[in-house]
PDB file of C-alpha atoms in Angstrom:
ATOM      1  CA  MET O 100      90.442 100.174  94.729  1.00 72.00           C
ATOM      2  CA  ASP O 101      89.503  97.064  96.610  1.00 81.00           C
ATOM      3  CA  ASP O 102      89.730  95.597 100.190  1.00 85.00           C
ATOM      4  CA  SER O 103      93.113  93.974  99.641  1.00 85.00           C
ATOM      5  CA  ILE O 104      94.668  97.243  99.037  1.00 88.00           C
ATOM      6  CA  LEU O 105      92.820  99.083 101.639  1.00 92.00           C
ATOM      7  CA  LYS O 106      93.967  96.612 104.203  1.00 93.00           C
ATOM      8  CA  TYR O 107      97.527  97.765 103.859  1.00 93.00           C
ATOM      9  CA  VAL O 108      96.575 101.241 103.484  1.00 94.00           C
ATOM     10  CA  ASN O 109      94.800 101.115 107.016  1.00 95.00           C
ATOM     11  CA  GLN O 110      98.074  99.900 108.349  1.00 95.00           C
ATOM     12  CA  ALA O 111     100.294 102.633 106.962  1.00 96.00           C
ATOM     13  CA  ASP O 112     101.328 106.131 108.360  1.00 97.00           C
ATOM     14  CA  GLU O 113     101.260 107.502 104.733  1.00 97.00           C
ATOM     15  CA  VAL O 114     100.589 106.390 101.341  1.00 97.00           C
ATOM     16  CA  TRP O 115     103.101 107.229  98.394  1.00 98.00           C
ATOM     17  CA  HIS O 116     101.761 106.873  94.839  1.00 97.00           C
ATOM     18  CA  ALA O 117     104.090 106.869  91.854  1.00 97.00           C
ATOM     19  CA  GLY O 118     101.636 107.799  89.256  1.00 94.00           C
ATOM     20  CA  ASP O 119      99.226 106.336  86.725  1.00 93.00           C
ATOM     21  CA  ILE O 120      96.475 106.952  89.138  1.00 93.00           C
ATOM     22  CA  GLY O 121      93.786 106.433  86.396  1.00 91.00           C
ATOM     23  CA  ASP O 122      90.718 107.760  88.157  1.00 92.00           C
ATOM     24  CA  LEU O 123      90.905 110.315  90.995  1.00 96.00           C
ATOM     25  CA  SER O 124      88.329 108.259  93.097  1.00 94.00           C
ATOM     26  CA  VAL O 125      91.545 106.204  93.826  1.00 94.00           C
ATOM     27  CA  THR O 126      93.461 109.122  95.472  1.00 96.00           C
ATOM     28  CA  ASP O 127      90.093 110.533  96.919  1.00 96.00           C
ATOM     29  CA  THR O 128      89.685 107.314  98.770  1.00 95.00           C
ATOM     30  CA  LEU O 129      93.270 107.106  99.798  1.00 96.00           C
ATOM     31  CA  LYS O 130      93.265 110.644 101.227  1.00 97.00           C
ATOM     32  CA  LYS O 131      90.213 109.953 103.282  1.00 97.00           C
ATOM     33  CA  LEU O 132      92.131 107.268 105.103  1.00 96.00           C
ATOM     34  CA  LYS O 133      95.845 108.538 105.310  1.00 97.00           C
ATOM     35  CA  PRO O 134      98.070 111.401 104.204  1.00 97.00           C
ATOM     36  CA  LEU O 135      98.764 110.921 100.534  1.00 98.00           C
ATOM     37  CA  ARG O 136     101.904 112.014  98.629  1.00 98.00           C
ATOM     38  CA  ALA O 137     101.536 111.365  94.777  1.00 98.00           C
ATOM     39  CA  VAL O 138     102.508 112.267  91.361  1.00 98.00           C
ATOM     40  CA  TYR O 139     100.857 111.975  88.145  1.00 98.00           C
ATOM     41  CA  GLY O 140     101.702 109.439  85.498  1.00 96.00           C
ATOM     42  CA  ASN O 141     101.623 109.467  81.823  1.00 95.00           C
ATOM     43  CA  ILE O 142      98.058 107.933  81.583  1.00 92.00           C
ATOM     44  CA  ASP O 143      96.634 110.409  84.016  1.00 95.00           C
ATOM     45  CA  ASP O 144      94.518 113.354  82.564  1.00 96.00           C
ATOM     46  CA  ALA O 145      94.626 117.011  83.098  1.00 97.00           C
ATOM     47  CA  THR O 146      92.542 117.035  86.358  1.00 96.00           C
ATOM     48  CA  ALA O 147      95.076 114.518  87.928  1.00 96.00           C
ATOM     49  CA  ARG O 148      97.920 116.743  86.550  1.00 97.00           C
ATOM     50  CA  LEU O 149      96.371 119.790  88.251  1.00 97.00           C
ATOM     51  CA  GLU O 150      96.045 118.110  91.600  1.00 97.00           C
ATOM     52  CA  PHE O 151      99.470 116.168  91.556  1.00 98.00           C
ATOM     53  CA  PRO O 152     102.990 117.258  90.533  1.00 98.00           C
ATOM     54  CA  LEU O 153     105.325 115.575  88.063  1.00 97.00           C
ATOM     55  CA  HIS O 154     107.986 115.455  90.745  1.00 98.00           C
ATOM     56  CA  ASN O 155     107.316 115.264  94.430  1.00 98.00           C
ATOM     57  CA  ARG O 156     110.565 115.753  96.538  1.00 98.00           C
ATOM     58  CA  PHE O 157     110.346 115.965 100.284  1.00 98.00           C
ATOM     59  CA  MET O 158     112.001 114.950 103.593  1.00 98.00           C
ATOM     60  CA  CYS O 159     110.535 112.132 105.592  1.00 98.00           C
ATOM     61  CA  GLU O 160     112.337 112.232 108.829  1.00 97.00           C
ATOM     62  CA  GLY O 161     116.077 112.086 107.890  1.00 97.00           C
ATOM     63  CA  VAL O 162     115.522 110.724 104.310  1.00 98.00           C
ATOM     64  CA  ASP O 163     115.482 112.806 101.299  1.00 98.00           C
ATOM     65  CA  VAL O 164     112.742 111.234  99.090  1.00 98.00           C
ATOM     66  CA  TRP O 165     112.018 111.896  95.423  1.00 98.00           C
ATOM     67  CA  ILE O 166     109.003 110.418  93.760  1.00 98.00           C
ATOM     68  CA  THR O 167     108.359 110.703  90.108  1.00 98.00           C
ATOM     69  CA  HIS O 168     106.582 108.596  87.472  1.00 97.00           C
ATOM     70  CA  ILE O 169     109.187 108.105  84.638  1.00 96.00           C
ATOM     71  CA  GLY O 170     112.483 108.027  86.371  1.00 96.00           C
ATOM     72  CA  GLY O 171     114.223 104.991  84.985  1.00 95.00           C
ATOM     73  CA  TYR O 172     116.518 102.943  87.215  1.00 94.00           C
ATOM     74  CA  PRO O 173     120.165 102.974  88.205  1.00 95.00           C
ATOM     75  CA  GLY O 174     122.408 103.167  85.211  1.00 93.00           C
ATOM     76  CA  LYS O 175     119.555 104.111  82.894  1.00 95.00           C
ATOM     77  CA  TYR O 176     117.827 107.191  84.428  1.00 96.00           C
ATOM     78  CA  ASN O 177     115.435 109.234  82.485  1.00 96.00           C
ATOM     79  CA  PRO O 178     117.571 111.830  80.560  1.00 96.00           C
ATOM     80  CA  ASN O 179     115.088 114.574  81.935  1.00 95.00           C
ATOM     81  CA  ILE O 180     116.270 113.967  85.521  1.00 95.00           C
ATOM     82  CA  LYS O 181     119.894 112.671  85.026  1.00 93.00           C
ATOM     83  CA  ALA O 182     121.412 116.096  85.750  1.00 94.00           C
ATOM     84  CA  GLU O 183     119.486 116.474  89.027  1.00 95.00           C
ATOM     85  CA  MET O 184     120.344 112.939  89.950  1.00 94.00           C
ATOM     86  CA  VAL O 185     124.090 113.548  89.470  1.00 93.00           C
ATOM     87  CA  SER O 186     124.117 116.958  91.286  1.00 96.00           C
ATOM     88  CA  ASN O 187     121.596 116.280  94.009  1.00 97.00           C
ATOM     89  CA  PRO O 188     120.723 112.646  94.425  1.00 97.00           C
ATOM     90  CA  PRO O 189     117.963 111.730  96.991  1.00 98.00           C
ATOM     91  CA  LYS O 190     118.532 108.926  99.562  1.00 98.00           C
ATOM     92  CA  LEU O 191     115.304 107.304  98.265  1.00 98.00           C
ATOM     93  CA  PHE O 192     114.218 107.417  94.700  1.00 98.00           C
ATOM     94  CA  ILE O 193     110.820 106.018  93.784  1.00 98.00           C
ATOM     95  CA  CYS O 194     109.252 105.800  90.381  1.00 97.00           C
ATOM     96  CA  GLY O 195     106.465 103.973  88.595  1.00 94.00           C
ATOM     97  CA  HIS O 196     105.787 103.645  84.812  1.00 92.00           C
ATOM     98  CA  SER O 197     107.087 100.181  84.195  1.00 89.00           C
ATOM     99  CA  HIS O 198     104.492  98.527  86.401  1.00 86.00           C
ATOM    100  CA  ILE O 199     107.431  96.050  87.137  1.00 88.00           C
ATOM    101  CA  LEU O 200     108.459  95.715  90.819  1.00 94.00           C
ATOM    102  CA  LYS O 201     112.073  96.536  91.191  1.00 95.00           C
ATOM    103  CA  VAL O 202     114.246  97.469  94.153  1.00 97.00           C
ATOM    104  CA  MET O 203     118.056  98.245  93.666  1.00 97.00           C
ATOM    105  CA  PHE O 204     120.725 100.079  95.582  1.00 98.00           C
ATOM    106  CA  ASP O 205     122.444 102.566  93.320  1.00 97.00           C
ATOM    107  CA  LYS O 206     126.174 102.498  94.596  1.00 96.00           C
ATOM    108  CA  LYS O 207     127.190 105.364  92.243  1.00 96.00           C
ATOM    109  CA  HIS O 208     124.598 107.766  93.617  1.00 96.00           C
ATOM    110  CA  ASP O 209     124.354 106.162  97.109  1.00 97.00           C
ATOM    111  CA  LEU O 210     120.544 105.857  97.028  1.00 97.00           C
ATOM    112  CA  LEU O 211     117.945 103.366  97.310  1.00 98.00           C
ATOM    113  CA  HIS O 212     115.727 103.040  94.083  1.00 98.00           C
ATOM    114  CA  MET O 213     112.213 101.523  94.298  1.00 98.00           C
ATOM    115  CA  ASN O 214     109.478 100.807  91.875  1.00 97.00           C
ATOM    116  CA  PRO O 215     106.491  99.384  93.526  1.00 96.00           C
ATOM    117  CA  GLY O 216     105.094  97.748  90.511  1.00 91.00           C
ATOM    118  CA  ALA O 217     101.406  98.187  90.173  1.00 87.00           C
ATOM    119  CA  CYS O 218      98.472  97.134  92.433  1.00 85.00           C
ATOM    120  CA  GLY O 219      95.474  98.286  90.362  1.00 74.00           C
ATOM    121  CA  LYS O 220      93.156  95.723  88.525  1.00 69.00           C
ATOM    122  CA  SER O 221      93.598  97.197  85.068  1.00 66.00           C
ATOM    123  CA  GLY O 222      96.994  97.335  83.000  1.00 64.00           C
ATOM    124  CA  PHE O 223      99.407  94.829  81.521  1.00 63.00           C
ATOM    125  CA  HIS O 224     100.981  93.675  84.772  1.00 67.00           C
ATOM    126  CA  GLN O 225     100.009  90.129  85.784  1.00 71.00           C
ATOM    127  CA  VAL O 226     100.775  90.258  89.576  1.00 83.00           C
ATOM    128  CA  ARG O 227      99.556  93.154  91.707  1.00 86.00           C
ATOM    129  CA  THR O 228     102.330  94.478  93.943  1.00 92.00           C
ATOM    130  CA  MET O 229     102.964  97.172  96.533  1.00 94.00           C
ATOM    131  CA  LEU O 230     105.817  97.971  98.803  1.00 97.00           C
ATOM    132  CA  ARG O 231     105.846  98.666 102.545  1.00 96.00           C
ATOM    133  CA  PHE O 232     108.730 100.000 104.661  1.00 97.00           C
ATOM    134  CA  VAL O 233     109.679 102.056 107.578  1.00 98.00           C
ATOM    135  CA  ILE O 234     111.610 105.256 107.663  1.00 98.00           C
ATOM    136  CA  GLU O 235     113.331 105.797 111.036  1.00 97.00           C
ATOM    137  CA  GLY O 236     115.469 108.815 111.303  1.00 98.00           C
ATOM    138  CA  ASP O 237     117.826 108.488 108.438  1.00 97.00           C
ATOM    139  CA  LYS O 238     117.311 104.698 107.964  1.00 98.00           C
ATOM    140  CA  ILE O 239     115.017 102.939 105.488  1.00 98.00           C
ATOM    141  CA  LYS O 240     114.203  99.489 106.934  1.00 97.00           C
ATOM    142  CA  ASP O 241     111.852  96.478 107.111  1.00 98.00           C
ATOM    143  CA  LEU O 242     111.120  96.603 103.414  1.00 97.00           C
ATOM    144  CA  GLU O 243     108.285  94.326 102.540  1.00 96.00           C
ATOM    145  CA  ILE O 244     107.049  93.254  99.021  1.00 94.00           C
ATOM    146  CA  ILE O 245     103.255  92.714  99.156  1.00 93.00           C
ATOM    147  CA  GLU O 246     101.870  90.579  96.312  1.00 89.00           C
ATOM    148  CA  LEU O 247      98.064  90.715  95.944  1.00 87.00           C
ATOM    149  CA  GLU O 248      96.053  88.314  93.902  1.00 73.00           C
ATOM    150  CA  LYS O 249      96.826  88.027  90.179  1.00 67.00           C
ATOM    151  CA  ARG O 250      95.000  90.621  87.993  1.00 56.00           C
ATOM    152  CA  VAL O 251      91.919  89.282  86.237  1.00 56.00           C
TER     153      VAL O 251
END
């Protein structure tokens, strides 16, 4: 956790984390500043898995949001979620795992898919990224890609 991340956290209404938290001091810091919605990732230990769910599905204003760590992407969703994606797709689907920033519209399921990449200082990603956006009623708007300095 560093000041470049916290600058954006302080500007947000809520923080959403798509897993691979690493150390719970990260989420403890975030929770002190803003409401946090998170899921655990494949690198997270048993303590994180007790605190955070595998899937976090909720309504934010008029938008059905589903956050999970290993979700795949349009056309290649994780087999463990495929049935739910077909029968009850969200309007906004957020996942992590790849550490690669990707935003795509899934025409087949009429949803927006987001992977914010990774903003931590450890991992295999080269550029640290975050996403910021606004939910107003049933609209997702003002999407912004935030690139932090390169990982060292």
